[in-house]
mmCIF file of C-alpha atoms in Angstrom:
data_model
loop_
_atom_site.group_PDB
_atom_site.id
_atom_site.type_symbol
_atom_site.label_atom_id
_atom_site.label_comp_id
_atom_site.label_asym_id
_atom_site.label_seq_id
_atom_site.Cartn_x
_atom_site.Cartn_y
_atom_site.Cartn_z
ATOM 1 C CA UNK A 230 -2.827 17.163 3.950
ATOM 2 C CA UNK A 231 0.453 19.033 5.238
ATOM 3 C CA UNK A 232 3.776 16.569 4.842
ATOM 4 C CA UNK A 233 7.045 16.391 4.299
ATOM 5 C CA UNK A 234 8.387 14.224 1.694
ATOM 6 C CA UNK A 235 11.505 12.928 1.034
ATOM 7 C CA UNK A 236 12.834 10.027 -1.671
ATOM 8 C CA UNK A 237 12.894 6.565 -0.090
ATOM 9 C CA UNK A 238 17.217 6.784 0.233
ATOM 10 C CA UNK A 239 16.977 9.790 2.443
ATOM 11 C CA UNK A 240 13.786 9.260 4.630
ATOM 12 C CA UNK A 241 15.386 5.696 5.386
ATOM 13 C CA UNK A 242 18.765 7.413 6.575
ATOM 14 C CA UNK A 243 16.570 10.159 8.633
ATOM 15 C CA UNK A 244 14.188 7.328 9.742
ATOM 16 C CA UNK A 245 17.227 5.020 11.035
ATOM 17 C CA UNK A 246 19.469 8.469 12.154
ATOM 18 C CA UNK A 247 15.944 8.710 14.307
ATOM 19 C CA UNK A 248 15.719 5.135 15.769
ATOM 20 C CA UNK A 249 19.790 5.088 16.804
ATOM 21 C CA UNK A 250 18.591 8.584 19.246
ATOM 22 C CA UNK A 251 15.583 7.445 20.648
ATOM 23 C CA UNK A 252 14.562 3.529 19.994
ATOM 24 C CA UNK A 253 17.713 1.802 20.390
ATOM 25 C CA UNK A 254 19.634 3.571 23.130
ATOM 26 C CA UNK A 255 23.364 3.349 22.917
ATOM 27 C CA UNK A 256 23.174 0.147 20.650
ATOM 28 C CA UNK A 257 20.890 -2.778 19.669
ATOM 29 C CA UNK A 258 20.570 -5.699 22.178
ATOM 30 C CA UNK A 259 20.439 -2.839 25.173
ATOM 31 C CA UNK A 260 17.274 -3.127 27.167
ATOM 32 C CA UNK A 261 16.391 0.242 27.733
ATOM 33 C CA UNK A 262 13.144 -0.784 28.687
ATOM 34 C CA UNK A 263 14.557 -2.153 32.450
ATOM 35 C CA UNK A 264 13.460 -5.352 32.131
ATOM 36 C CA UNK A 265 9.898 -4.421 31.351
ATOM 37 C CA UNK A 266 9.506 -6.192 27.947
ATOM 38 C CA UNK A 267 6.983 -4.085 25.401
ATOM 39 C CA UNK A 268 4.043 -5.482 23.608
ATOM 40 C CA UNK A 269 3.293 -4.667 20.531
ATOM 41 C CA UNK A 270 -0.205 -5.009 18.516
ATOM 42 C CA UNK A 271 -0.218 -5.328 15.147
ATOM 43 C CA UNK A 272 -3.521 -5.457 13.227
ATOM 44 C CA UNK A 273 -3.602 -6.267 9.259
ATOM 45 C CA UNK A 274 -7.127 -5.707 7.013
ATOM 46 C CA UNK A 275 -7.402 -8.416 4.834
ATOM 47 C CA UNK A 276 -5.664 -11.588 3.466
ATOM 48 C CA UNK A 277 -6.694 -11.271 -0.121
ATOM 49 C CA UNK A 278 -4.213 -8.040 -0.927
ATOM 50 C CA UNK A 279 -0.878 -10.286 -0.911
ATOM 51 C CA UNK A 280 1.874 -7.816 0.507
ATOM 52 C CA UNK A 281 -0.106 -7.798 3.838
ATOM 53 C CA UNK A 282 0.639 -11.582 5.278
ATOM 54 C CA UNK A 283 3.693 -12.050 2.607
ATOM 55 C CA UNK A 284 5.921 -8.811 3.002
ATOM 56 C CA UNK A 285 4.802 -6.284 5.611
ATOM 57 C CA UNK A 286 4.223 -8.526 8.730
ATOM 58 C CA UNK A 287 7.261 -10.312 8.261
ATOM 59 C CA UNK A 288 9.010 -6.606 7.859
ATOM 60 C CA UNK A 289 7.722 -5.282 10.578
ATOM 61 C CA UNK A 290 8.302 -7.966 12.740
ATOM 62 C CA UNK A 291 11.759 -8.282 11.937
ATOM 63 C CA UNK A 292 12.332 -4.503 12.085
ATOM 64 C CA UNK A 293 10.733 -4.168 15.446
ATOM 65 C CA UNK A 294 12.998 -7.014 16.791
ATOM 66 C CA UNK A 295 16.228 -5.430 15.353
ATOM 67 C CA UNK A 296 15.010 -2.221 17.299
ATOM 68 C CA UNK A 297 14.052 -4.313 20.312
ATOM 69 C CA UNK A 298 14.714 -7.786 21.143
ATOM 70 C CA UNK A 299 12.924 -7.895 24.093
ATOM 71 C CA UNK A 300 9.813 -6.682 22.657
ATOM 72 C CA UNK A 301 6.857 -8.964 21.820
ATOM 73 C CA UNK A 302 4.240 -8.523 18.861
ATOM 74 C CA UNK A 303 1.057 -9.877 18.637
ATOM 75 C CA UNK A 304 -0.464 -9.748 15.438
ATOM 76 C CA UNK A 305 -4.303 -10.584 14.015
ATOM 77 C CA UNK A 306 -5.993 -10.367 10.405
ATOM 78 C CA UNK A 307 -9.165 -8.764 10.409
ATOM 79 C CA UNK A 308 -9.722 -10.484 6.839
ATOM 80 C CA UNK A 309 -11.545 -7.738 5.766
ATOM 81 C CA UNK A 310 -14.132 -7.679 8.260
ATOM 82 C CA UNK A 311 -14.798 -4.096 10.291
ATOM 83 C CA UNK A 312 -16.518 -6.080 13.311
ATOM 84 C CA UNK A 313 -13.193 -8.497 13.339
ATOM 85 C CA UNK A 314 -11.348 -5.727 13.209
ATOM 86 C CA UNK A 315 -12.934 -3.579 15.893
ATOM 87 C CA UNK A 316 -12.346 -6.979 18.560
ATOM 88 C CA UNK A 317 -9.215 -6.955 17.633
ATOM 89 C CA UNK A 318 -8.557 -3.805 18.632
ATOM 90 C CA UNK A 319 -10.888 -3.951 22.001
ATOM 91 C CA UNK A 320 -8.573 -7.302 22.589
ATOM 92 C CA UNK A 321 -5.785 -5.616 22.360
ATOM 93 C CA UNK A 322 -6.844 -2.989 24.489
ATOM 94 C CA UNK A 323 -8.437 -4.948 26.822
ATOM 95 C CA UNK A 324 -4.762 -6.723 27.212
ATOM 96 C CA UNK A 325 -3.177 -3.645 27.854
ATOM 97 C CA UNK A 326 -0.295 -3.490 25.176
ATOM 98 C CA UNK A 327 1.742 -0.717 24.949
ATOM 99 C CA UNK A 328 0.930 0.299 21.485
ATOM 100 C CA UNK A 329 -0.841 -0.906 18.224
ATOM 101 C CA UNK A 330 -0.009 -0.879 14.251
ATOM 102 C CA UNK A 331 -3.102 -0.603 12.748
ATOM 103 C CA UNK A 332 -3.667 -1.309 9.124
ATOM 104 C CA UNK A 333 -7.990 -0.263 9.129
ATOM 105 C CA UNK A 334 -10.144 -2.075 6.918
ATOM 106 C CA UNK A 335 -12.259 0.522 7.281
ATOM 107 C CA UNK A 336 -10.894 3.809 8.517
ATOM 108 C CA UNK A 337 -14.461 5.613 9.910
ATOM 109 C CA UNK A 338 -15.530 2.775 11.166
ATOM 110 C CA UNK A 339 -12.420 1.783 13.353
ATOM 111 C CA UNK A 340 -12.310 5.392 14.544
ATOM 112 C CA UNK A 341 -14.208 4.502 17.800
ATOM 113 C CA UNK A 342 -11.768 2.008 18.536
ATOM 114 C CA UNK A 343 -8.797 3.978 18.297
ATOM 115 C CA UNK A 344 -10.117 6.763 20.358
ATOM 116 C CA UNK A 345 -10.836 3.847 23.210
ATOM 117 C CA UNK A 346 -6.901 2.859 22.656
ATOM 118 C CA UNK A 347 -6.293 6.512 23.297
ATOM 119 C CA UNK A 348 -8.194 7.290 26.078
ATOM 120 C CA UNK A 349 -6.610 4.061 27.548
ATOM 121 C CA UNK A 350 -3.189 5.919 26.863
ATOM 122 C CA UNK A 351 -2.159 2.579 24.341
ATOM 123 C CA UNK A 352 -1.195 5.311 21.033
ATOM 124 C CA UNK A 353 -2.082 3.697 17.674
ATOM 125 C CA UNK A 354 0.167 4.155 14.490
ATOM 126 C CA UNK A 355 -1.409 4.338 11.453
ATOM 127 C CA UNK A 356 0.233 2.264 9.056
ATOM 128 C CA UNK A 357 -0.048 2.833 4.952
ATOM 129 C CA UNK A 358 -3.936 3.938 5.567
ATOM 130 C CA UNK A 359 -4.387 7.036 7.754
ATOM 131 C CA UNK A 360 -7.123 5.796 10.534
ATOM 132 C CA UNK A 361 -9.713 8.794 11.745
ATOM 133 C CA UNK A 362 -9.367 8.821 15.617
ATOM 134 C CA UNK A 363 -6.424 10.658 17.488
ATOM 135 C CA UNK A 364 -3.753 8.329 16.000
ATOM 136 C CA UNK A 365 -0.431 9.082 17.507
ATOM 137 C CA UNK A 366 1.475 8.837 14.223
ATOM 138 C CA UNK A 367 0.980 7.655 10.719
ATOM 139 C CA UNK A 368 3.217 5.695 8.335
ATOM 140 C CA UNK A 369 2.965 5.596 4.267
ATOM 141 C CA UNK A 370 3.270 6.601 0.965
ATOM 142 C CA UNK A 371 2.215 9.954 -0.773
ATOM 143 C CA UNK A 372 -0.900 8.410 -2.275
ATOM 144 C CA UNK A 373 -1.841 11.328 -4.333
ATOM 145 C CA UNK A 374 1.580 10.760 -6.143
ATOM 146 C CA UNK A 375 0.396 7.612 -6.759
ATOM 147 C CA UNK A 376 -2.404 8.059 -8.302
ATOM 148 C CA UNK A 377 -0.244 10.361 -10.584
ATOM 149 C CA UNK A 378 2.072 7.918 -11.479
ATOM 150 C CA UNK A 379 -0.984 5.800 -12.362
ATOM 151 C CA UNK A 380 -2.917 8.167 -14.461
ATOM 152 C CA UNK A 381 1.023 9.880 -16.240
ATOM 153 C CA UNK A 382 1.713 5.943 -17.299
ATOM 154 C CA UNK A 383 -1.674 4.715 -18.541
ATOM 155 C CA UNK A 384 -2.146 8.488 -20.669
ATOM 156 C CA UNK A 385 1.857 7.688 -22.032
ATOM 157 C CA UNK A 386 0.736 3.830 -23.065
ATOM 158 C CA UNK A 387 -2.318 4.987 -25.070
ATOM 159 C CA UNK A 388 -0.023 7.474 -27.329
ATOM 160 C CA UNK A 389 -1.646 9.375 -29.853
ATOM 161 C CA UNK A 390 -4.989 8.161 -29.100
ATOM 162 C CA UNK A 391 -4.505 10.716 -26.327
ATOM 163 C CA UNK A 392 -6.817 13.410 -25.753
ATOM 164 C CA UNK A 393 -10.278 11.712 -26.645
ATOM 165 C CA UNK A 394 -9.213 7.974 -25.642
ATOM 166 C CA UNK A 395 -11.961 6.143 -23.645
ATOM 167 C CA UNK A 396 -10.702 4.447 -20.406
ATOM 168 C CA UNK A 397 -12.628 2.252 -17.589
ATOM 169 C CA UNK A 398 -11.754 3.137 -13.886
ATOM 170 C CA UNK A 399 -11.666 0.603 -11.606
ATOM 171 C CA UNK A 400 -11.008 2.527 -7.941
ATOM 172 C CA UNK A 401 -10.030 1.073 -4.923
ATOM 173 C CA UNK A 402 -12.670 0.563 -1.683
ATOM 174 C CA UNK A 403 -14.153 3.995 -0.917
ATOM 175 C CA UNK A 404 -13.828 3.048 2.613
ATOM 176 C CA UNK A 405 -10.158 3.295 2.273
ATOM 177 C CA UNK A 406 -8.778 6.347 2.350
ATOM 178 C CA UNK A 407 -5.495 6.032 0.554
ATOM 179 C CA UNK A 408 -8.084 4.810 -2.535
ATOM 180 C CA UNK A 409 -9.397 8.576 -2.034
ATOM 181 C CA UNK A 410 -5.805 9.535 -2.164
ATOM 182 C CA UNK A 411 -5.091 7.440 -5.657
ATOM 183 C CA UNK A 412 -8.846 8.657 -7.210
ATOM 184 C CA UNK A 413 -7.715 12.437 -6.672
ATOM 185 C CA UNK A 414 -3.903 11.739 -8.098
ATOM 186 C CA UNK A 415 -5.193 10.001 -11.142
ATOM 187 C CA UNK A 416 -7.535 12.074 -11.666
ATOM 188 C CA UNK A 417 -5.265 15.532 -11.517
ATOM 189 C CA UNK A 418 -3.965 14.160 -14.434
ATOM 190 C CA UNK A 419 -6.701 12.600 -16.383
ATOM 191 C CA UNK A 420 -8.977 14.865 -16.478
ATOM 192 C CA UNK A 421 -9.754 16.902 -19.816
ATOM 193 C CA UNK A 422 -6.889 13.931 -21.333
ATOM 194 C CA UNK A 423 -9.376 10.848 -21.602
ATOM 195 C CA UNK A 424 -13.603 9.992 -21.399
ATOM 196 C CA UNK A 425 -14.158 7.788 -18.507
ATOM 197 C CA UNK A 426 -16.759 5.439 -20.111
ATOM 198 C CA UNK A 427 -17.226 3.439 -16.741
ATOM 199 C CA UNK A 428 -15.870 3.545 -13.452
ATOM 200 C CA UNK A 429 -16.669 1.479 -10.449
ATOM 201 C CA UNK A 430 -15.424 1.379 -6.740
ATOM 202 C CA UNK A 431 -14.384 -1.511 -5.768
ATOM 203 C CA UNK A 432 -15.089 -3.225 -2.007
ATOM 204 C CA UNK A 433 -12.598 -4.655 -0.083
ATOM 205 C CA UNK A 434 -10.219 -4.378 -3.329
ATOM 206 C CA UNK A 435 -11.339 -7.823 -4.730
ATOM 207 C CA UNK A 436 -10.384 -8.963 -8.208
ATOM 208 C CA UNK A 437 -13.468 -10.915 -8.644
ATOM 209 C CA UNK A 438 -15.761 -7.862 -8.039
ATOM 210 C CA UNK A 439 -13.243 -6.037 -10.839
ATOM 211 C CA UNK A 440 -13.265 -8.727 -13.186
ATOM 212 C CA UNK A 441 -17.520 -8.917 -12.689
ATOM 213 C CA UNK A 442 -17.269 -4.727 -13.015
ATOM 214 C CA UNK A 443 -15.504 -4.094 -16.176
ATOM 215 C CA UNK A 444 -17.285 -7.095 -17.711
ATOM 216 C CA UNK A 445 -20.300 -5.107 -17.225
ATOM 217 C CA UNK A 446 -17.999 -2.415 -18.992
ATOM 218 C CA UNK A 447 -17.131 -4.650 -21.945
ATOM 219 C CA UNK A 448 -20.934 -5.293 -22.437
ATOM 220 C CA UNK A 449 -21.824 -1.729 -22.003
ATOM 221 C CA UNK A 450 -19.115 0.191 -24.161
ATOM 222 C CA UNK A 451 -18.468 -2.827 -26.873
ATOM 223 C CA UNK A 452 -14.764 -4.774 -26.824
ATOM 224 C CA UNK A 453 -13.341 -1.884 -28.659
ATOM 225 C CA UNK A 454 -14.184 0.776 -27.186
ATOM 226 C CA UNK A 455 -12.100 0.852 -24.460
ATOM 227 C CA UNK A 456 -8.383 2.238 -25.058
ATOM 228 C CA UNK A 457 -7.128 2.102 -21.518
ATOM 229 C CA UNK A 458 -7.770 1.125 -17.999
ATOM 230 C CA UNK A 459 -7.019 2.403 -14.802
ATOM 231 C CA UNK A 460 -6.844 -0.132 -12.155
ATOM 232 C CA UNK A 461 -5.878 1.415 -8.626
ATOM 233 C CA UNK A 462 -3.674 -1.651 -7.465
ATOM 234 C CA UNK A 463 -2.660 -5.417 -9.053
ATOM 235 C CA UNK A 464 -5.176 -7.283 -7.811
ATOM 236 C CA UNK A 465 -7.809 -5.274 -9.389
ATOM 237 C CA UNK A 466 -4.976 -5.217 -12.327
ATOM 238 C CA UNK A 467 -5.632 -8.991 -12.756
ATOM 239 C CA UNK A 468 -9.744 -9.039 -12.396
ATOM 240 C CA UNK A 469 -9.913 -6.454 -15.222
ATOM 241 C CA UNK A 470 -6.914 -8.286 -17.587
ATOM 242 C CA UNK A 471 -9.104 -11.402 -16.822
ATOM 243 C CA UNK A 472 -12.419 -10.284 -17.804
ATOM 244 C CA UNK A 473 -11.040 -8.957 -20.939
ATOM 245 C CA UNK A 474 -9.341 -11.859 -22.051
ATOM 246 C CA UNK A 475 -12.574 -13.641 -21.456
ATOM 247 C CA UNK A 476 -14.204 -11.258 -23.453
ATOM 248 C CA UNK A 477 -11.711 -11.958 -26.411
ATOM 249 C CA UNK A 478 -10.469 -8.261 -26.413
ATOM 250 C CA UNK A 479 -7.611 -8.451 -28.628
ATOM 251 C CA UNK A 480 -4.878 -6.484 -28.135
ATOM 252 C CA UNK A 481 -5.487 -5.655 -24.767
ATOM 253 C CA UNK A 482 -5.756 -2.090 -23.436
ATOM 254 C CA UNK A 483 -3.105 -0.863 -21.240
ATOM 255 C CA UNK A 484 -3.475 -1.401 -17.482
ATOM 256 C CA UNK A 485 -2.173 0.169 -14.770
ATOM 257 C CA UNK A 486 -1.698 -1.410 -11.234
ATOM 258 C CA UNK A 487 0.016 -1.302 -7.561
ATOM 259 C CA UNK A 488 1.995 -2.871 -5.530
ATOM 260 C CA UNK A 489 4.604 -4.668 -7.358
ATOM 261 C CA UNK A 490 3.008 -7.743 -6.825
ATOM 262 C CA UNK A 491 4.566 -11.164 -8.753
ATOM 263 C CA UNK A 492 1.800 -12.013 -10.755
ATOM 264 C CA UNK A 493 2.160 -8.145 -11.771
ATOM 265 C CA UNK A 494 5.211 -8.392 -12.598
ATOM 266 C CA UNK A 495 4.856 -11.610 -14.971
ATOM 267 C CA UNK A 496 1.821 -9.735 -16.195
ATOM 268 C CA UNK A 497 3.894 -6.686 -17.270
ATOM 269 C CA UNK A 498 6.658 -8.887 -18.996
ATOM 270 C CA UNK A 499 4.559 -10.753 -21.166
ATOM 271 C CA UNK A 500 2.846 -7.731 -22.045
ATOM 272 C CA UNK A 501 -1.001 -8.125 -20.332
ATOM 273 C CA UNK A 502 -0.458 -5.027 -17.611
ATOM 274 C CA UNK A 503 1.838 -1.981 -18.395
ATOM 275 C CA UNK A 504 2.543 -0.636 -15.183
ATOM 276 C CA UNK A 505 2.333 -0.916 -11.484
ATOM 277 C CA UNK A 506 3.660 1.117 -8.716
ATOM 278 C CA UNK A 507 6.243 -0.286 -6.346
ATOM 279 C CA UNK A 508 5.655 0.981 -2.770
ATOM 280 C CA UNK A 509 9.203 -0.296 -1.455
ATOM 281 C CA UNK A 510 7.795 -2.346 1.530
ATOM 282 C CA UNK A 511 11.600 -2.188 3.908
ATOM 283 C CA UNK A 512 11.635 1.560 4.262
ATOM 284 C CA UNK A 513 8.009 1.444 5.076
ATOM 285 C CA UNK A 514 8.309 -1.637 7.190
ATOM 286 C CA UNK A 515 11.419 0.384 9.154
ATOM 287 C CA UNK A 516 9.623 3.700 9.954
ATOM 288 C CA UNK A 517 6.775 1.728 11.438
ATOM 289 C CA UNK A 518 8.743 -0.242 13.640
ATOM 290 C CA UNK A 519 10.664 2.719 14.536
ATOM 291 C CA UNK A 520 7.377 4.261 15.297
ATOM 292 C CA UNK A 521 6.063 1.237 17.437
ATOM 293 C CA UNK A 522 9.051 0.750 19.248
ATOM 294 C CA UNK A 523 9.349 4.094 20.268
ATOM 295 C CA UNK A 524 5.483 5.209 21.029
ATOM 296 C CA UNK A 525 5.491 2.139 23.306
ATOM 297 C CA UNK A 526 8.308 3.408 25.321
ATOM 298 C CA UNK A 527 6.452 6.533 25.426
ATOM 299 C CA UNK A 528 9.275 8.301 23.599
ATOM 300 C CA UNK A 529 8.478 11.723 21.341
ATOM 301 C CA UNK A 530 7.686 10.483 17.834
ATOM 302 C CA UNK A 531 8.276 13.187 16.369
ATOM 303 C CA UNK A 532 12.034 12.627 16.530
ATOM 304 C CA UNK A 533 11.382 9.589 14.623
ATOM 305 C CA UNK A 534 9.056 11.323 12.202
ATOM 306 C CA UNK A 535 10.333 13.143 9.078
ATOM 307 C CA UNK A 536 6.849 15.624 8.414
ATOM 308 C CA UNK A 537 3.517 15.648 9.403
ATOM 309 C CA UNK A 538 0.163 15.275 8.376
ATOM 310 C CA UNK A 539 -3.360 16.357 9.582
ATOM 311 C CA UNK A 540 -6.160 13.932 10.579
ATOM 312 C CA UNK A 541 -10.277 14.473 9.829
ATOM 313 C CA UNK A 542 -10.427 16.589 13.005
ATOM 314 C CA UNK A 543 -7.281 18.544 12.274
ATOM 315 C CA UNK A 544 -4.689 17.424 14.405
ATOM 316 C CA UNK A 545 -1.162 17.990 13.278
ATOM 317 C CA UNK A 546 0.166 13.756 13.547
ATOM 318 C CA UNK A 547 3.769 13.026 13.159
ATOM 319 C CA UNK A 548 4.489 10.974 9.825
ATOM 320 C CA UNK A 549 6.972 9.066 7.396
ATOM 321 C CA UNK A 550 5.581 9.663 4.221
ATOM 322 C CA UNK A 551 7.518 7.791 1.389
ATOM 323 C CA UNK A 552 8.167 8.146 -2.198
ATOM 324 C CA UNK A 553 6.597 5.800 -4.916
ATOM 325 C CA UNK A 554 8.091 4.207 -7.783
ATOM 326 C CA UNK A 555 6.901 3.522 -11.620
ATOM 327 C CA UNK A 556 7.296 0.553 -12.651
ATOM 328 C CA UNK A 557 6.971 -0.644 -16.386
ATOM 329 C CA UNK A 558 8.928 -3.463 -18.166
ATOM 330 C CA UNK A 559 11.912 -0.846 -19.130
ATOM 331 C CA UNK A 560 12.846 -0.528 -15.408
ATOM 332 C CA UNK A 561 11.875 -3.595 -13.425
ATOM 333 C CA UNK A 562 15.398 -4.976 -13.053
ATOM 334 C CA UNK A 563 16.409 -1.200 -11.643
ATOM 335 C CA UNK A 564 13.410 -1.011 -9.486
ATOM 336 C CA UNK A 565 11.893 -4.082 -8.607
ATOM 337 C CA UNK A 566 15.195 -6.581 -8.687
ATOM 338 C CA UNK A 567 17.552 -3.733 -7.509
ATOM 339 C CA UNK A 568 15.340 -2.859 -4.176
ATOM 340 C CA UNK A 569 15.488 -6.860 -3.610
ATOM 341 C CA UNK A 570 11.603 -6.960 -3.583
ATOM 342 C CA UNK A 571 11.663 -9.842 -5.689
ATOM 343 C CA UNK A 572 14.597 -11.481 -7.708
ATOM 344 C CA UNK A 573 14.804 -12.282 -11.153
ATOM 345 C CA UNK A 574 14.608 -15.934 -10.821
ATOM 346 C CA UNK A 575 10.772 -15.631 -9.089
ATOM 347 C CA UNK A 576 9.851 -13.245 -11.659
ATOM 348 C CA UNK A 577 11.378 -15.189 -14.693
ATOM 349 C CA UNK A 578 9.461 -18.625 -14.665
ATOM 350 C CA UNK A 579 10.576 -21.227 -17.110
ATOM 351 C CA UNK A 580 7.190 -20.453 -19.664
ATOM 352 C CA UNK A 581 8.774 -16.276 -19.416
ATOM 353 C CA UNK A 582 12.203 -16.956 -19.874
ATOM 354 C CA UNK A 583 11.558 -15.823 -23.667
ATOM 355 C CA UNK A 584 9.931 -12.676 -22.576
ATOM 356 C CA UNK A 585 12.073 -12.396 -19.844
ATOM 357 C CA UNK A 586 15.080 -12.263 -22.210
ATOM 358 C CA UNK A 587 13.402 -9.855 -24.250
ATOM 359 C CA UNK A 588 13.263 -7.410 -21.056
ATOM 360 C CA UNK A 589 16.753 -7.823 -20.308
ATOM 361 C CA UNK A 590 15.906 -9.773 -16.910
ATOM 362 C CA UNK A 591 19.117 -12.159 -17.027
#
């Protein structure tokens, strides 16, 4: 993968430098569209993953809008289903908007689709999971960083049991190709650190299928045997934490996670995860409305692009690729809070206020 990366601050800046030249004309609330209001797809994987429904629709719709008030989005949830999915997309077509945002529950298998879009000159963006067909441009994070982050936190947490501690890895859906992405980051740094007693991939990212997995790795390796595990986002986060609790393993192992989700976050102040990675939803939300709006005005995204990166075929694609964040208990109130992804008062609930004190979240 070729790309340019920047930190979140000055991708933002280039991102919104971008929009003011080619989305938004000589200011917002001009129509440079004549009259000819654009429509917008925008297609989501799943509903179990929370930041889908809860944060990035309601970011991207509001982005797009800021761009371009007179542009409509339609929007549809696969809920995890490749055959939903794929109708979507042939509705979409078939309806002749002027381009998609794609979020693929399963990137090979919505290739076809995207290749009809193309060939029926409607360009699809790729949003945080790069899509095989000829996308037009692709929007995420630098999921090999990561998947560094992931693997740097969980060997710091274990300490000196570090090298020779046993961990469980509980991977994202294989069919994903940002779970690829976090595999090889964590992996650059945990190999020849820890054993990997277990590891599973998990389909279509459930918690129940991770909390069923490392039960089976509780009953395989013994309760104590396991110093650490690496769990590719928060809901898998919470599976694994439950299974072990259920399994009575006392003190728990530390956990890593993604997404900055709430129940992460109370997890991580009370001490049952120790990390998750915030993936700072505006700046991503704002480069793929910036991408939408201006793909369906048919206007050169690469001025709206800050790097590139190459597809399965090979094709150079104009991309935003953001910087992740760490997040532990140390720096929540600098990351998390500060970012205004969630405030201290949904984080701190009356039965954390204790622990919440103790993190300095007041």
């Amino acid at each position: 993968m070729k790309a340019c990366i920047r930190d979140t601050a000055a991708t933002v800046t280039a991102v919104c430098t971008a929009i003011v030249l080619t989305a938004c004309g000589a200011g917002a609330g001009n129509d440079p569209d004549g009259g000819n209001a654009p429509r917008i797809g925008l297609l989501l994987p799943d509903a179990t993953t929370a930041r889908w429904e809860s944060q990035d629709r309601l970011r991207l719709e509001q982005e797009i809008k800021e761009l371009c008030d007179t542009c409509a989005v339609e929007h549809d949830n696969a809920k995890g289903e490749v055959a939903i999915q794929q109708q979507q997309m042939n509705s979409m077509i078939t309806k002749g908007v002027d381009a998609i945002v794609l979020v693929a529950v399963d990137a090979r298998s919505l290739g076809s689709t995207v290749k009809k879009a193309h060939q029926a000159d409607i360009p699809v963006i790729a949003y945080d999971r790069l899509a095989e067909g000829p996308i037009s441009g692709y929007v995420s994070f630098d999921g090999v960083e990561v998947g560094r982050l992931q693997g740097r936190a969980l060997l710091k947490a274990m300490g000196d049991k570090v090298p020779g501690a046993q961990i469980v890895m509980m991977n994202g859906d294989p069919s994903d190709p940002n779970a690829v992405s976090f595999k090889k980051g964590a992996l650059s740094v945990l190999k020849g650190q820890v054993k990997i007693g277990k590891e599973y991939d998990t389909l279509e990212w459930r918690a129940e299928i991770a909390n069923m997995n490392m039960s089976a790795a509780i009953s395989a390796l013994g309760a104590d045997a396991i110093d650490g595990v690496y769990a590719a986002n928060d809901g898998l986060a919470a599976g694994s934490i439950s299974a072990l609790k259920a399994n009575k393993v006392a003190p728990l192992p530390p956990v890593t996670g993604q997404d900055a989700e709430i129940g992460a976050l109370r997890r991580i102040v009370v001490g049952d995860q120790y990390m998750t990675v915030l993936k700072p939803f505006g700046p991503e939300a704002a480069a793929g409305a910036a991408m939408a709006v201006a793909a369906a005005r048919g206007e050169n995204l690469e001025r709206v692009a800050t790097g590139e990166v190459r597809t399965q075929g090979g094709e150079a694609v104009p991309a935003v690729l953001l910087t992740p964040v760490s997040v532990t208990v140390d720096n929540i109130k600098d990351t998390v809070v500060k970012d205004g992804v969630h405030t201290i008062q949904q984080i701190c609930t009356p039965q954390l206020r204790a622990a919440c004190d103790r993190a300095g979240l007041t």
